[in-house]
Coordinates of C-alpha atoms and ligand atoms in Angstrom, one line a residue:
M245 CA 41.3 -92.0 -34.9
L246 CA 41.7 -95.7 -35.4
D247 CA 38.9 -98.0 -36.5
V248 CA 39.6 -100.7 -34.1
I249 CA 41.8 -101.5 -31.0
V250 CA 42.2 -105.1 -30.3
I251 CA 43.5 -105.8 -26.7
G252 CA 45.8 -109.2 -26.6
A253 CA 47.9 -110.6 -29.4
G254 CA 47.3 -114.3 -28.7
F255 CA 45.7 -116.5 -31.2
A256 CA 42.6 -114.6 -30.9
G257 CA 44.1 -111.1 -31.3
M258 CA 46.4 -112.2 -34.1
Y259 CA 43.3 -113.6 -36.2
M260 CA 41.4 -110.8 -35.4
L261 CA 43.9 -108.4 -36.6
H262 CA 44.4 -110.2 -39.8
R263 CA 40.5 -110.3 -40.6
L264 CA 40.2 -106.7 -39.8
R265 CA 42.9 -105.7 -42.0
A266 CA 41.1 -107.7 -44.8
A267 CA 38.1 -105.7 -44.2
G268 CA 39.9 -102.7 -44.8
L269 CA 39.7 -101.4 -41.0
R270 CA 42.7 -99.4 -39.4
T271 CA 43.5 -101.5 -36.5
L272 CA 46.0 -101.7 -33.8
V273 CA 46.5 -104.6 -31.3
L274 CA 48.2 -103.7 -27.9
E275 CA 49.8 -106.9 -26.2
E276 CA 51.3 -106.8 -22.7
G277 CA 53.8 -109.5 -23.7
G278 CA 57.2 -108.9 -25.7
D279 CA 55.7 -111.1 -28.5
V280 CA 52.7 -112.7 -30.1
G281 CA 51.4 -116.0 -28.6
G282 CA 49.3 -115.0 -25.6
T283 CA 49.2 -118.0 -23.2
W284 CA 51.8 -119.6 -24.8
Y285 CA 53.9 -116.4 -24.3
W286 CA 53.4 -116.5 -20.7
N287 CA 52.8 -120.4 -19.7
R288 CA 56.6 -121.5 -20.2
Y289 CA 56.7 -123.9 -17.2
P290 CA 58.4 -127.2 -17.7
G291 CA 55.8 -129.8 -19.1
A292 CA 53.7 -126.9 -20.5
R293 CA 51.5 -128.4 -23.6
C294 CA 48.3 -128.3 -25.2
D295 CA 45.7 -130.6 -24.2
V296 CA 44.0 -130.5 -27.5
E297 CA 45.8 -132.1 -30.5
S298 CA 48.1 -130.2 -32.4
L299 CA 46.5 -130.7 -35.8
E300 CA 43.3 -129.6 -34.3
Y301 CA 44.7 -126.7 -32.2
S302 CA 45.9 -124.6 -35.2
Y303 CA 44.3 -122.0 -37.5
S304 CA 42.2 -123.8 -40.1
F305 CA 43.5 -121.4 -43.0
V306 CA 47.2 -121.9 -42.3
R307 CA 48.7 -124.6 -44.3
G308 CA 52.1 -126.3 -44.3
W309 CA 53.3 -126.4 -40.7
A310 CA 54.7 -129.6 -39.7
W311 CA 53.6 -130.5 -35.9
S312 CA 56.2 -132.9 -34.3
E313 CA 53.9 -134.5 -31.6
R314 CA 50.5 -135.5 -31.3
Y315 CA 50.1 -132.7 -28.6
A316 CA 52.5 -129.9 -29.0
A317 CA 54.9 -128.5 -26.1
Q318 CA 54.6 -124.7 -25.4
P319 CA 57.8 -124.0 -27.4
E320 CA 56.4 -125.6 -30.4
I321 CA 53.2 -123.6 -30.1
L322 CA 54.9 -120.3 -29.4
D323 CA 57.1 -121.1 -32.5
Y324 CA 53.9 -121.5 -34.7
A325 CA 52.3 -118.2 -33.4
R326 CA 55.5 -116.6 -34.2
H327 CA 55.4 -118.1 -37.7
V328 CA 51.8 -117.1 -38.3
A329 CA 52.6 -113.6 -37.2
G330 CA 55.6 -113.4 -40.0
L331 CA 53.5 -115.0 -42.6
L332 CA 50.8 -112.6 -42.1
G333 CA 52.9 -109.6 -41.4
L334 CA 51.1 -109.0 -38.0
R335 CA 53.8 -107.4 -35.9
A336 CA 53.6 -104.0 -37.9
D337 CA 50.1 -103.3 -36.2
I338 CA 50.9 -104.8 -32.7
R339 CA 52.4 -102.6 -30.1
F340 CA 54.3 -104.9 -27.7
R341 CA 54.9 -104.4 -24.0
T342 CA 52.2 -102.2 -23.8
R343 CA 49.2 -103.0 -21.4
A344 CA 45.8 -101.5 -22.0
E345 CA 45.1 -100.3 -18.2
S346 CA 41.7 -98.4 -19.0
A347 CA 39.1 -98.0 -21.9
F348 CA 36.5 -95.6 -21.6
Y349 CA 33.4 -95.1 -24.1
D350 CA 32.6 -91.6 -25.2
E351 CA 29.1 -91.2 -26.4
A352 CA 29.5 -87.8 -28.0
T353 CA 32.0 -89.1 -30.3
G354 CA 31.0 -92.7 -30.3
S355 CA 34.5 -93.9 -29.7
W356 CA 36.6 -95.6 -27.1
T357 CA 39.6 -94.3 -25.7
V358 CA 42.2 -96.7 -24.4
T359 CA 44.8 -95.7 -22.2
T360 CA 48.0 -97.8 -21.8
G361 CA 50.6 -98.5 -19.1
D362 CA 52.9 -95.7 -20.5
G363 CA 50.1 -93.3 -20.3
D364 CA 49.3 -93.0 -24.0
A365 CA 45.6 -92.3 -24.8
L366 CA 44.6 -94.2 -28.2
R367 CA 41.3 -93.6 -29.7
A368 CA 39.3 -96.1 -31.9
R369 CA 35.6 -96.6 -33.0
F370 CA 35.7 -100.0 -31.9
L371 CA 37.1 -102.0 -29.1
V372 CA 37.8 -105.9 -29.2
T373 CA 39.0 -107.8 -26.1
A374 CA 41.1 -110.8 -26.9
V375 CA 42.6 -111.2 -23.6
G376 CA 42.1 -115.0 -22.9
C377 CA 40.1 -116.8 -20.5
L378 CA 42.9 -118.1 -18.4
S379 CA 45.5 -115.1 -18.0
A380 CA 44.6 -113.5 -14.8
A381 CA 47.0 -115.3 -12.5
N382 CA 45.5 -116.4 -9.1
V383 CA 48.4 -116.5 -6.4
P384 CA 46.7 -117.3 -2.9
D385 CA 47.4 -114.9 -0.2
L386 CA 49.2 -117.3 2.3
P387 CA 50.6 -115.7 5.2
G388 CA 54.3 -115.4 5.3
L389 CA 54.9 -115.7 1.6
A390 CA 57.0 -112.3 1.7
S391 CA 59.6 -113.9 4.2
F392 CA 60.4 -117.0 1.9
A393 CA 64.1 -117.0 1.1
G394 CA 64.0 -118.5 -2.4
P395 CA 62.2 -117.8 -5.4
T396 CA 58.5 -118.2 -6.3
Y397 CA 56.7 -118.7 -9.6
H398 CA 53.1 -118.9 -10.8
T399 CA 52.9 -121.3 -13.9
G400 CA 51.1 -118.8 -15.9
R401 CA 53.7 -116.0 -15.5
W402 CA 56.9 -118.3 -15.8
P403 CA 60.1 -116.3 -16.4
H404 CA 61.4 -116.1 -19.9
E405 CA 65.2 -116.5 -18.8
D406 CA 66.1 -120.3 -18.1
V407 CA 64.8 -121.5 -14.3
D408 CA 67.4 -124.1 -13.3
L409 CA 65.4 -126.5 -11.0
T410 CA 68.2 -129.1 -11.0
G411 CA 69.2 -130.4 -7.4
R412 CA 66.8 -128.0 -5.8
R413 CA 63.9 -128.8 -3.4
V414 CA 60.7 -127.7 -5.1
A415 CA 57.1 -127.2 -3.4
V416 CA 54.4 -127.2 -5.9
I417 CA 50.9 -126.0 -4.7
G418 CA 48.1 -126.8 -7.0
T419 CA 47.1 -130.0 -9.2
G420 CA 44.8 -128.8 -11.7
S421 CA 46.2 -129.2 -15.5
S422 CA 49.2 -126.9 -15.0
G423 CA 50.5 -129.1 -11.7
I424 CA 49.6 -132.2 -13.5
Q425 CA 51.8 -131.4 -16.5
L426 CA 54.8 -129.7 -14.5
I427 CA 55.1 -132.3 -11.6
P428 CA 56.4 -135.3 -13.9
A429 CA 58.3 -133.0 -15.9
I430 CA 60.5 -131.7 -13.0
A431 CA 60.4 -134.9 -10.9
G432 CA 64.0 -136.6 -11.3
R433 CA 65.8 -133.1 -12.1
A434 CA 64.8 -131.5 -8.8
A435 CA 66.4 -133.0 -5.6
H436 CA 62.9 -133.4 -4.3
V437 CA 59.1 -132.5 -5.1
T438 CA 56.9 -132.0 -2.6
V439 CA 53.0 -131.5 -4.0
F440 CA 50.7 -129.7 -1.8
Q441 CA 47.2 -130.9 -3.1
R442 CA 44.0 -129.4 -1.9
T443 CA 41.6 -131.5 -4.1
P444 CA 42.5 -134.8 -6.0
G445 CA 41.6 -134.3 -9.5
Y446 CA 40.8 -136.8 -12.4
S447 CA 43.2 -137.2 -15.3
T448 CA 43.3 -139.5 -18.1
P449 CA 46.2 -140.2 -20.2
A450 CA 47.3 -137.9 -23.2
V451 CA 49.1 -140.8 -25.0
N452 CA 51.4 -138.3 -26.5
G453 CA 53.9 -139.2 -29.2
P454 CA 55.6 -138.3 -32.4
L455 CA 52.8 -137.3 -35.0
D456 CA 52.6 -139.8 -37.7
P457 CA 53.6 -137.8 -41.1
G458 CA 51.2 -139.9 -42.8
H459 CA 48.1 -138.8 -40.4
A460 CA 49.3 -135.2 -41.0
R461 CA 49.4 -135.4 -44.6
W462 CA 45.9 -136.8 -44.6
F463 CA 44.5 -134.4 -42.2
E464 CA 45.9 -131.2 -44.3
D465 CA 44.4 -133.1 -47.4
H466 CA 41.1 -133.3 -45.7
R467 CA 41.4 -130.0 -43.5
D468 CA 38.3 -128.0 -45.0
E469 CA 35.8 -131.2 -44.3
L470 CA 37.3 -131.8 -41.0
T471 CA 37.1 -128.1 -40.3
R472 CA 33.5 -128.0 -41.2
R473 CA 32.9 -131.1 -38.7
A474 CA 34.9 -129.8 -35.9
R475 CA 32.6 -126.3 -36.5
S476 CA 29.4 -128.2 -36.2
S477 CA 30.4 -130.6 -33.4
P478 CA 29.3 -130.0 -29.4
G479 CA 33.1 -129.3 -28.5
G480 CA 34.9 -128.4 -31.7
F481 CA 37.0 -131.5 -31.1
L482 CA 37.2 -134.5 -33.7
V483 CA 36.8 -137.1 -31.4
P484 CA 34.0 -139.6 -31.7
Y485 CA 30.8 -138.7 -30.0
G486 CA 28.9 -141.6 -28.5
T487 CA 25.1 -141.7 -29.3
R488 CA 24.1 -143.8 -26.6
A489 CA 23.5 -143.3 -22.7
A490 CA 25.7 -145.1 -20.5
L491 CA 22.9 -146.4 -18.4
D492 CA 21.4 -147.9 -21.5
V493 CA 24.2 -150.3 -22.1
T494 CA 25.8 -153.3 -19.7
A495 CA 28.4 -152.5 -17.4
G496 CA 30.6 -154.7 -19.5
E497 CA 29.9 -152.4 -22.6
R498 CA 30.5 -149.3 -20.5
Q499 CA 33.8 -150.8 -19.2
A500 CA 35.0 -151.4 -22.6
E501 CA 34.4 -148.2 -24.1
Y502 CA 35.9 -146.4 -21.3
E503 CA 38.9 -148.6 -21.6
R504 CA 39.0 -148.1 -25.6
R505 CA 38.9 -144.3 -24.8
W506 CA 41.7 -144.6 -22.2
T507 CA 43.9 -146.4 -24.3
R508 CA 43.4 -144.0 -27.1
G509 CA 44.1 -141.0 -24.8
G510 CA 43.1 -137.4 -25.4
V511 CA 40.1 -135.1 -24.8
G512 CA 37.5 -137.7 -25.8
F513 CA 37.1 -139.8 -22.6
L514 CA 33.8 -138.4 -21.8
T515 CA 32.2 -138.0 -25.1
G516 CA 31.5 -141.9 -25.3
F517 CA 28.3 -141.7 -23.8
T518 CA 25.5 -138.9 -23.7
D519 CA 24.6 -138.9 -20.2
L520 CA 28.0 -138.5 -18.5
L521 CA 27.2 -134.8 -17.3
L522 CA 23.6 -135.3 -17.0
S523 CA 23.0 -138.3 -14.7
E524 CA 25.2 -138.7 -11.6
E525 CA 24.7 -142.3 -11.8
A526 CA 26.2 -142.4 -15.3
N527 CA 29.0 -140.1 -14.2
E528 CA 29.9 -142.5 -11.2
S529 CA 30.5 -145.3 -13.7
A530 CA 33.2 -143.3 -15.4
A531 CA 34.6 -141.8 -12.4
E532 CA 34.9 -145.4 -10.5
F533 CA 36.8 -146.4 -13.7
V534 CA 39.4 -143.8 -13.2
R535 CA 39.6 -144.2 -9.7
A536 CA 40.4 -147.8 -10.2
K537 CA 43.0 -146.8 -12.7
I538 CA 44.7 -144.5 -10.3
R539 CA 44.6 -147.3 -7.4
A540 CA 46.2 -149.6 -9.9
I541 CA 49.1 -147.3 -10.9
V542 CA 50.1 -145.8 -7.5
T543 CA 51.8 -148.3 -5.5
D544 CA 51.6 -147.1 -1.9
P545 CA 47.8 -147.3 -0.8
A546 CA 47.9 -144.3 1.6
T547 CA 49.3 -142.1 -1.3
A548 CA 46.7 -143.5 -4.0
G549 CA 43.9 -143.0 -1.3
R550 CA 44.8 -139.2 -1.2
L551 CA 45.1 -138.9 -4.9
T552 CA 42.0 -140.6 -5.8
P553 CA 38.9 -138.1 -6.0
K554 CA 35.9 -139.1 -3.8
D555 CA 32.4 -137.9 -3.9
Q556 CA 33.0 -135.5 -6.8
P557 CA 31.9 -136.4 -10.2
I558 CA 34.3 -136.6 -13.2
G559 CA 34.5 -133.7 -15.7
L560 CA 32.7 -130.8 -13.8
K561 CA 36.3 -129.4 -13.0
R562 CA 38.3 -129.6 -16.3
L563 CA 39.4 -133.3 -17.0
C564 CA 43.2 -133.1 -17.0
L565 CA 45.3 -135.0 -19.7
D566 CA 48.4 -136.3 -18.3
T567 CA 51.9 -138.1 -19.0
G568 CA 52.6 -140.2 -16.5
Y569 CA 51.4 -137.9 -13.5
H570 CA 50.0 -140.6 -11.1
A571 CA 53.1 -142.8 -11.7
T572 CA 55.3 -139.8 -10.4
Y573 CA 54.2 -140.5 -6.8
N574 CA 55.9 -143.9 -7.0
R575 CA 59.2 -142.1 -7.0
P576 CA 61.3 -141.8 -3.6
D577 CA 61.9 -138.2 -4.5
V578 CA 58.1 -137.0 -5.0
S579 CA 56.0 -136.7 -1.8
L580 CA 52.5 -135.7 -1.5
V581 CA 50.7 -133.3 1.1
D582 CA 47.2 -133.7 1.5
L583 CA 46.0 -130.0 2.6
R584 CA 42.6 -131.2 3.5
E585 CA 44.4 -133.2 6.3
T586 CA 47.3 -130.7 7.2
P587 CA 46.5 -127.2 5.5
I588 CA 49.6 -124.8 5.0
E589 CA 49.4 -122.4 8.2
E590 CA 52.2 -120.2 7.1
I591 CA 55.4 -119.9 4.6
V592 CA 58.3 -119.6 6.6
P593 CA 62.0 -118.6 5.1
T594 CA 62.7 -122.3 4.7
G595 CA 59.7 -123.7 3.5
L596 CA 55.8 -124.3 4.0
R597 CA 54.8 -125.0 7.6
T598 CA 51.5 -127.1 8.1
R599 CA 50.4 -128.4 11.5
D600 CA 53.0 -131.3 12.2
T601 CA 56.0 -129.9 10.3
V602 CA 58.1 -127.7 7.9
H603 CA 58.4 -129.0 4.3
E604 CA 61.5 -127.5 3.5
A605 CA 61.7 -125.8 0.1
D606 CA 64.3 -123.8 -2.2
V607 CA 61.5 -122.9 -4.6
I608 CA 57.7 -122.5 -4.6
V609 CA 55.7 -123.0 -7.5
F610 CA 52.3 -121.6 -7.7
A611 CA 50.2 -123.9 -10.0
T612 CA 47.1 -122.4 -8.6
G613 CA 45.1 -121.4 -11.7
Y614 CA 43.3 -118.3 -13.1
D615 CA 40.6 -115.6 -12.1
A616 CA 39.0 -117.1 -15.1
I617 CA 37.2 -115.9 -18.1
T618 CA 36.3 -112.5 -16.5
G619 CA 39.5 -111.8 -14.6
A620 CA 41.5 -110.3 -17.4
L621 CA 38.4 -108.1 -18.5
L622 CA 38.0 -106.8 -14.9
A623 CA 41.5 -106.2 -14.4
M624 CA 41.2 -103.2 -17.0
D625 CA 39.1 -100.3 -15.9
L626 CA 36.4 -100.7 -18.7
R627 CA 33.8 -98.1 -18.5
G628 CA 30.5 -97.9 -21.0
R629 CA 28.0 -95.6 -21.6
G630 CA 27.5 -93.1 -18.8
G631 CA 30.7 -94.0 -17.5
I632 CA 29.2 -97.3 -15.9
R633 CA 32.4 -99.6 -14.9
L634 CA 32.3 -103.1 -16.1
R635 CA 33.0 -104.3 -12.8
D636 CA 30.0 -102.6 -11.2
R637 CA 27.7 -103.8 -14.2
W638 CA 28.8 -107.3 -13.5
A639 CA 28.8 -106.8 -9.6
G640 CA 26.1 -109.7 -9.5
G641 CA 28.1 -111.7 -12.0
P642 CA 28.7 -111.5 -15.7
T643 CA 26.1 -111.0 -18.1
S644 CA 26.7 -110.6 -21.8
Y645 CA 24.6 -111.1 -25.2
L646 CA 26.2 -114.1 -26.8
G647 CA 29.2 -113.9 -24.7
L648 CA 30.2 -111.3 -27.4
A649 CA 28.7 -108.0 -26.2
V650 CA 27.6 -106.3 -23.1
A651 CA 24.4 -104.0 -22.8
G652 CA 25.6 -100.4 -22.1
F653 CA 29.2 -101.1 -23.8
P654 CA 28.8 -99.9 -27.3
N655 CA 31.0 -101.0 -29.9
L656 CA 32.9 -103.6 -27.6
F657 CA 33.5 -107.1 -28.6
T658 CA 34.6 -109.7 -26.1
I659 CA 36.1 -112.6 -27.9
T660 CA 35.5 -115.7 -25.8
G661 CA 33.7 -113.7 -23.4
P662 CA 31.2 -115.0 -20.8
G663 CA 28.3 -116.9 -21.9
S664 CA 30.0 -118.2 -25.0
P665 CA 31.3 -121.9 -25.4
S666 CA 34.9 -120.7 -25.1
V667 CA 36.8 -123.0 -22.2
L668 CA 34.7 -126.1 -22.8
T669 CA 35.8 -126.3 -26.4
N670 CA 38.6 -126.4 -28.6
M671 CA 39.6 -122.7 -28.3
M672 CA 40.8 -122.6 -31.8
V673 CA 37.4 -123.3 -33.3
S674 CA 35.7 -120.9 -30.9
I675 CA 38.1 -118.1 -31.5
E676 CA 38.0 -118.5 -35.2
Q677 CA 34.1 -118.3 -35.1
H678 CA 34.2 -115.1 -32.8
V679 CA 36.9 -113.4 -35.1
E680 CA 34.7 -114.1 -38.3
W681 CA 31.5 -113.0 -36.8
I682 CA 33.1 -109.9 -35.3
A683 CA 35.0 -108.9 -38.8
D684 CA 31.7 -109.8 -40.7
C685 CA 29.6 -107.6 -38.6
L686 CA 32.1 -104.6 -38.7
R687 CA 32.3 -105.1 -42.4
D688 CA 28.6 -105.1 -42.7
L689 CA 27.8 -102.1 -40.7
G690 CA 30.7 -100.0 -41.8
P691 CA 33.1 -97.9 -39.6
H692 CA 30.3 -95.3 -38.6
A693 CA 28.0 -97.6 -37.0
V694 CA 27.2 -97.8 -33.2
I695 CA 26.1 -101.4 -32.1
E696 CA 25.1 -102.2 -28.6
A697 CA 23.4 -105.2 -27.1
L698 CA 19.9 -104.7 -26.1
P699 CA 19.3 -105.1 -22.2
D700 CA 16.4 -107.7 -23.0
A701 CA 18.5 -109.9 -25.4
E702 CA 21.4 -109.9 -22.8
S703 CA 19.1 -110.9 -19.9
S704 CA 17.5 -113.8 -21.8
W705 CA 20.9 -115.0 -23.5
T706 CA 22.2 -115.0 -19.8
E707 CA 19.2 -117.0 -18.6
Q708 CA 19.4 -119.5 -21.4
V709 CA 23.2 -119.9 -20.4
R710 CA 22.2 -120.5 -16.7
E711 CA 19.2 -122.8 -17.9
L712 CA 21.6 -125.0 -19.9
A713 CA 24.0 -125.2 -16.9
D714 CA 21.1 -126.0 -14.6
F715 CA 20.1 -129.0 -16.8
T716 CA 23.6 -130.6 -16.2
L717 CA 25.6 -131.6 -13.4
Y718 CA 27.6 -128.5 -13.8
A719 CA 24.8 -126.8 -11.9
K720 CA 26.0 -128.0 -8.4
S721 CA 29.8 -128.1 -9.2
E722 CA 32.4 -125.7 -7.8
S723 CA 35.1 -124.9 -10.2
W724 CA 36.8 -122.2 -12.0
Y725 CA 34.0 -122.3 -14.6
S726 CA 31.8 -120.6 -12.2
G727 CA 34.0 -118.7 -10.2
A728 CA 34.3 -120.9 -7.3
N729 CA 38.2 -120.8 -7.0
I730 CA 38.1 -117.0 -6.2
P731 CA 37.4 -115.8 -2.8
G732 CA 34.7 -113.6 -3.1
K733 CA 33.9 -114.1 -6.9
Q734 CA 30.1 -114.3 -8.0
R735 CA 29.1 -117.8 -8.5
V736 CA 27.8 -118.0 -11.9
F737 CA 28.4 -120.8 -14.5
M738 CA 29.7 -118.8 -17.2
P739 CA 30.5 -121.0 -20.3
Y740 CA 27.6 -121.8 -22.9
L741 CA 26.8 -125.5 -22.7
G742 CA 24.7 -125.8 -26.0
G743 CA 27.7 -126.7 -28.0
V744 CA 29.7 -124.9 -31.0
G745 CA 27.7 -126.2 -33.6
N746 CA 24.3 -125.0 -31.9
Y747 CA 25.9 -121.5 -30.8
R748 CA 27.3 -120.8 -34.5
A749 CA 24.2 -121.3 -35.8
E750 CA 22.7 -118.9 -33.4
C751 CA 25.3 -116.2 -34.0
E752 CA 24.6 -116.7 -37.5
R753 CA 20.8 -116.3 -37.1
V754 CA 21.2 -112.9 -35.1
A755 CA 23.6 -111.6 -37.9
A756 CA 21.2 -112.8 -40.8
N757 CA 18.2 -111.3 -38.8
D758 CA 19.8 -107.8 -39.1
Y759 CA 21.5 -108.3 -35.8
E760 CA 18.8 -109.3 -34.0
G761 CA 19.1 -108.2 -30.1
F762 CA 21.2 -105.3 -31.1
L763 CA 20.4 -101.7 -31.3
R764 CA 22.2 -100.1 -34.3
T765 CA 22.7 -96.5 -34.7
R766 CA 24.7 -94.1 -36.8
L767 CA 27.2 -91.2 -35.9
P768 CA 25.8 -88.1 -37.2
Ligands
NA7_746 P1 43.4 -125.0 -12.2 O1 42.7 -126.0 -12.9 O2 42.5 -124.0 -11.7 O3 43.8 -125.5 -10.8 C1 44.5 -124.9 -9.7 C2 45.0 -125.8 -8.6 O4 45.5 -125.1 -7.6 C3 43.8 -126.7 -8.1 O5 44.4 -128.3 -7.8 C4 43.4 -125.9 -6.9 O6 42.6 -126.6 -5.9 C5 44.7 -125.5 -6.4 N1 44.7 -124.3 -5.4 C6 44.1 -123.0 -5.7 N2 44.2 -122.4 -4.9 C7 44.8 -122.8 -3.9 C8 45.3 -122.5 -2.5 N3 45.0 -121.4 -2.0 N4 45.9 -123.5 -1.8 C9 46.0 -124.9 -2.5 N5 45.8 -125.2 -3.4 C10 45.1 -124.4 -4.4 O7 44.4 -124.3 -12.8 P2 45.4 -124.8 -14.1 O8 46.3 -123.6 -14.0 O9 46.0 -126.2 -13.4 O10 44.8 -124.9 -15.0 C11 43.7 -124.2 -15.9 C12 43.1 -124.4 -17.0 O11 44.7 -124.0 -17.9 C13 43.5 -125.7 -17.5 O12 42.1 -126.4 -17.3 C14 43.7 -125.6 -18.8 O13 42.7 -125.4 -19.7 C15 44.8 -125.0 -19.2 P3 41.2 -126.7 -6.0 O14 41.0 -127.9 -6.9 O15 40.8 -125.4 -6.1 O16 41.0 -127.4 -4.4

């Protein structure tokens, strides 16, 4: 029997394997893809790029990698993942093209049995899920889809072979981060791009470009100090965080701060003031700044109107970063269909039919997002004590202690699970923190331990996550953070909003307090 099975060989699973091996635990990683990289293995669509700066979106302990751009494109991030796998010799303990279909906990032996897609049954004392928060693709069930004559792609399941869109008429459904990256990247190459937009989103410029080697050297020289800073910050990013409320400064000062951040680019647009996600009035000042930018960029006023988010605060859906997204609509070969005015009625062999016309297309791209945070966990048949299914346990929405453990599921840890800061932060910082906490926990407890979240600890943590969300504008928002993008999914705001610094302190306190909130026993 193994000590640990890890599911997923993205950045979380790779680091988990490295740390568990260092702790002397026999570990096997199961990975559905053909290589390491997780989200960067699957998300190969044109324009795919990280919206966290490359230097910050890298392992804190790996040195000597030279990123070429401020924001790395998918191929370079995948190369980096492969490089790290080679450096640490990880592939020897990863079984690729192996999907974990189910995992059952056996109380008698205190172990997990994981059944793979090939029918193998593998046993381990501990199970760690590293399945990613944005990996279960959401493809809407549109009438007539099977009748479409051309190929269809989802951005998160993009083929590994070359997809040549040259001279094709491409329909893109969805304008979240993926659509916003893809659309400018294919415009000009495709004969025509027709974008089907349900909700206009806010986006600010990435201001991408070649990485200054001097800055990269400075970053490397100061890496330890910068890592400490990121780890104690609210979001795990090294952006400047303002200390004043937007409503405490003059309108002119607000504009100047927004303009500075717009020009600098990157994820820090909303961190200039303390109240942008707490006060509707403060939020509106930032939202209106971005709306004015869209109106200034897009030359056709009707198109600009459709692209401008109305009556929605900024930042409650993930704020996108773009490179020339809005300007793309000034091209004659790009058009916008507003699905609120003319919804898709059906897919026909030659395209997409709305009330007034058929929009002809050779290819359909679904940039329609994911069943986020819980989707990949629930795609497996996970069963805990007494055979209870995770799906049933979470029928009323996910509950978790620290986003790391679920009551009734002993010896299971969920990296970046619901109830942890995860998607609201620099994922690299959150991944490293979870991996290190889990590895230290297993090292402290030894392979014969059984550890399980106590129901009271789980309820009070889940309540704390909810209370924090209720304190902010997120409480009333509709987004994948709360499951609102998936029909029938329970609405629960899933990420922990207290910030990575506070969260880390709480996890460390729990461990130092003899794993407070966990029941610990030992196998006989
Ligand atoms: P997102 O952010 O969930 O965006 C999905 C987009 O697809 C969004 O514009 C949705 O509109 C749209 N959508 C979803 N379902 C439909 C249907 N049925 N019809 C029309 N349009 C639809 O996913 P992304 O992949 O762009 O980004 C996910 C994260 O990955 C991103 O935040 C980064 O962290 C990386 P809606 O807004 O729901 O009206």
